[in-house]
mmCIF file of C-alpha atoms in Angstrom:
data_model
loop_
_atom_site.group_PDB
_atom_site.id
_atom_site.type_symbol
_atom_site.label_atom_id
_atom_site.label_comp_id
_atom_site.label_asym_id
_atom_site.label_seq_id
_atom_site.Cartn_x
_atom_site.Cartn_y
_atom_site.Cartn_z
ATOM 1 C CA UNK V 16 0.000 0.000 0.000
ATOM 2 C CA UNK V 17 2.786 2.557 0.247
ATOM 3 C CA UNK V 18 2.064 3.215 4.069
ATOM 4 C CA UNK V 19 5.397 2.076 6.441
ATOM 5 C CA UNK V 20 9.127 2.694 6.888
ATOM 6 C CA UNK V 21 12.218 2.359 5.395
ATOM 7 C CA UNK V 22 15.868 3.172 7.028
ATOM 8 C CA UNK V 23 16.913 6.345 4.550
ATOM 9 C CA UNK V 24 19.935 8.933 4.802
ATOM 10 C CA UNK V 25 18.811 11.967 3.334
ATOM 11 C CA UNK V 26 21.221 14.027 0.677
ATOM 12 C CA UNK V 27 19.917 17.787 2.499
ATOM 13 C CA UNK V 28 21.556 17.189 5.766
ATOM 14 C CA UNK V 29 25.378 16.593 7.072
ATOM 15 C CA UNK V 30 28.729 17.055 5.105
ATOM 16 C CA UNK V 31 29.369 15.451 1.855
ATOM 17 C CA UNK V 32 30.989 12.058 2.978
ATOM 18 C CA UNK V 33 29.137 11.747 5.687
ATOM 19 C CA UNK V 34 28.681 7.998 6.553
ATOM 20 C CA UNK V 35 25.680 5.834 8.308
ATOM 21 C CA UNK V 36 25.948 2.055 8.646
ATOM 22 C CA UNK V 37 23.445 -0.652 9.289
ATOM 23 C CA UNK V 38 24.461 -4.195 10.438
ATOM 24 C CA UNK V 39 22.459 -6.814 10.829
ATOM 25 C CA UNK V 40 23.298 -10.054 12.650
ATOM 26 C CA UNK V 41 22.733 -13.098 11.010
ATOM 27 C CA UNK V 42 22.358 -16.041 13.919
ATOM 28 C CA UNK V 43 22.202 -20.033 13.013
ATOM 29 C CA UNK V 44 23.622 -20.010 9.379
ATOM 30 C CA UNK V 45 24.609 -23.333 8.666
ATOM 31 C CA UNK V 46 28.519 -24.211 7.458
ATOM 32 C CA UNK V 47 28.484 -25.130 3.818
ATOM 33 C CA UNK V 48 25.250 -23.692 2.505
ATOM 34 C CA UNK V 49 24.088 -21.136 0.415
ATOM 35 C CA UNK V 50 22.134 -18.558 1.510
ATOM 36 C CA UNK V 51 20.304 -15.493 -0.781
ATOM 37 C CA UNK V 52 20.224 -11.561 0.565
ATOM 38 C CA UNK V 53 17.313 -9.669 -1.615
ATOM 39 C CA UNK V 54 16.514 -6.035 -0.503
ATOM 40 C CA UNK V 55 14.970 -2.969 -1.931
ATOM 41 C CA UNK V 56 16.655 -0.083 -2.089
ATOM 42 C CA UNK V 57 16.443 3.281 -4.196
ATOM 43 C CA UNK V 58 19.300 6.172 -5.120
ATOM 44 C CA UNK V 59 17.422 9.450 -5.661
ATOM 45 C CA UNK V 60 18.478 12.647 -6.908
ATOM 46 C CA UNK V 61 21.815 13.808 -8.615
ATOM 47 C CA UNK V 62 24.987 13.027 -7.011
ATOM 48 C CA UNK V 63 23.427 11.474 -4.457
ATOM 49 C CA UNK V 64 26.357 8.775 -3.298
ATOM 50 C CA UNK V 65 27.068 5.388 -2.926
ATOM 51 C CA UNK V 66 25.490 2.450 -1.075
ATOM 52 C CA UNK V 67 27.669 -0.689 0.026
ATOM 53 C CA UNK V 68 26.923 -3.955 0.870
ATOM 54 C CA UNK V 69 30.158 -5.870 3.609
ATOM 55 C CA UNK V 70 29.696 -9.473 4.667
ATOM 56 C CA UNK V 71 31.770 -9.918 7.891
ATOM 57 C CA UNK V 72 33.784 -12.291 6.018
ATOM 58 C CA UNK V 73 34.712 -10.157 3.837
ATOM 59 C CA UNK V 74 35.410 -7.132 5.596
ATOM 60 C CA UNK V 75 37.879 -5.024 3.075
ATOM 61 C CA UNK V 76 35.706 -4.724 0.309
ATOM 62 C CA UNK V 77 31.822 -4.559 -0.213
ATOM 63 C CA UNK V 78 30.107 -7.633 -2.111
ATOM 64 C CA UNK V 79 27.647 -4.823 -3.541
ATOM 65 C CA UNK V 80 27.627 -1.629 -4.472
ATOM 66 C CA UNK V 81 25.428 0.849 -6.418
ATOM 67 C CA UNK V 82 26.375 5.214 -6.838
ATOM 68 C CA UNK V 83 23.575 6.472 -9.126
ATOM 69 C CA UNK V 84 19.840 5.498 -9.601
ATOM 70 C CA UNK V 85 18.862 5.087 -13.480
ATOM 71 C CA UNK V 86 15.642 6.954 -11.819
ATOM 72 C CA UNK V 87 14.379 7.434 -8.611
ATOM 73 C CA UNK V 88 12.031 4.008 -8.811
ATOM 74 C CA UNK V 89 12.763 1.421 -5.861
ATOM 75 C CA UNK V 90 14.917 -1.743 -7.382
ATOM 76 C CA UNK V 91 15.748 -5.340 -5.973
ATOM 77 C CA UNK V 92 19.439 -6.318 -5.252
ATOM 78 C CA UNK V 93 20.277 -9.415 -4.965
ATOM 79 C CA UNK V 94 23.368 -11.258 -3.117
ATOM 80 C CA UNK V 95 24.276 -14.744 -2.612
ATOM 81 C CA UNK V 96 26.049 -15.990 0.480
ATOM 82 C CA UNK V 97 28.447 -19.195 0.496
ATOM 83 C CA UNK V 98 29.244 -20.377 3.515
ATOM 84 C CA UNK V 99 32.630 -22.409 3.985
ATOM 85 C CA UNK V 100 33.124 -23.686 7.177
ATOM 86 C CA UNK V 101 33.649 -20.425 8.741
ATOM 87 C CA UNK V 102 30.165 -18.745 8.706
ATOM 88 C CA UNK V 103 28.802 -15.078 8.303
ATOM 89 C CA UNK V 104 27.609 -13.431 11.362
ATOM 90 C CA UNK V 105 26.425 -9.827 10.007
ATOM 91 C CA UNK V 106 25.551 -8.149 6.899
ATOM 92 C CA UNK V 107 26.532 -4.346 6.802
ATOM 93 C CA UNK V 108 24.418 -1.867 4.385
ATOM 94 C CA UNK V 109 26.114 1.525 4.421
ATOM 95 C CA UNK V 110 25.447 4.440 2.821
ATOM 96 C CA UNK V 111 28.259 7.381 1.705
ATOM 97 C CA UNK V 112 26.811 11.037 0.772
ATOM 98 C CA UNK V 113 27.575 12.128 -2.532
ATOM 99 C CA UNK V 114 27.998 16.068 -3.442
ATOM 100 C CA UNK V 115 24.445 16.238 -3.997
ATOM 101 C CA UNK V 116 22.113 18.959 -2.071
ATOM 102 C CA UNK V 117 18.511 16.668 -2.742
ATOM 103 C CA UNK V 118 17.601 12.890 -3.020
ATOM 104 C CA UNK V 119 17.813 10.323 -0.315
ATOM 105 C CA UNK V 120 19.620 6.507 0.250
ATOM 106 C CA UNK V 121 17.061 3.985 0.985
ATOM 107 C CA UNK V 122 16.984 0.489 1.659
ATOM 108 C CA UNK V 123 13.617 -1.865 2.495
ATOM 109 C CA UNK V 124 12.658 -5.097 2.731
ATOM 110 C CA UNK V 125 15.722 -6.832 4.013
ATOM 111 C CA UNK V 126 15.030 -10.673 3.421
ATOM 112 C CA UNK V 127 17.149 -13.875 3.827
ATOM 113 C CA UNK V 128 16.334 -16.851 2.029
ATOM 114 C CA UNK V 129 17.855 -20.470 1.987
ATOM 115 C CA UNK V 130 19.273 -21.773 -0.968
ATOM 116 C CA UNK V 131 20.195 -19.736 -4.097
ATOM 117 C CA UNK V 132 18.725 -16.380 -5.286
ATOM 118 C CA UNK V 133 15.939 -17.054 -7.456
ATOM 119 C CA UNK V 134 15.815 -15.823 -11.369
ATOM 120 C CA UNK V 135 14.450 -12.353 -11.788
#
């Protein structure tokens, strides 16, 4: 229907740069499986800046990452998750502020599914 929330870092307010993070702790992911992250998210406005995706096992460099919306519509990422035998314990969004002086970072409907991410 439209009506509810969404976690969102706006483009109007704080320094260009600026940086908000949200982790989420994963709890009882089996060793050797394969597990499917699908959120919504949306980029609006010009310049708006970047939003990353970190797995805690892969802390250096984000597993997904988007820096300009083709329009301001919400769209679907998708990310799988192999576990070895050392398992995942938190998934970090995190959003970085572009230049831009309007538009927002969002991200919705955080979902984890067993088994590989289904075809669009």
């Amino acid at each position: 229907k439209g009506d509810g929330y969404y976690m969102a870092v706006p483009a109007f307010v704080g320094h260009k740069n600026d940086m908000g993070r949200l982790k989420l702790l994963l709890t009882d992911l089996k060793p050797k499986s394969s597990y499917c992250l699908i959120f919504s998210y949306r980029l609006a406005g010009e310049k708006v800046g970047k939003l990353r995706v970190f797995l805690a096992s892969k802390k250096t460099s984000p597993v997904w990452e988007e820096n300009k919306g083709k329009d301001e519509k919400w769209r679907t990422g998708k990310i799988e998750i192999f576990q070895g035998a050392e398992t995942t314990n938190n998934v970090t969004f995190e959003s970085e502020r572009g230049k831009g002086k309007t538009g927002e970072i969002g991200v919705d409907n955080v979902i984890l599914i067993s088994g590989p991410c289904p075809e669009d």
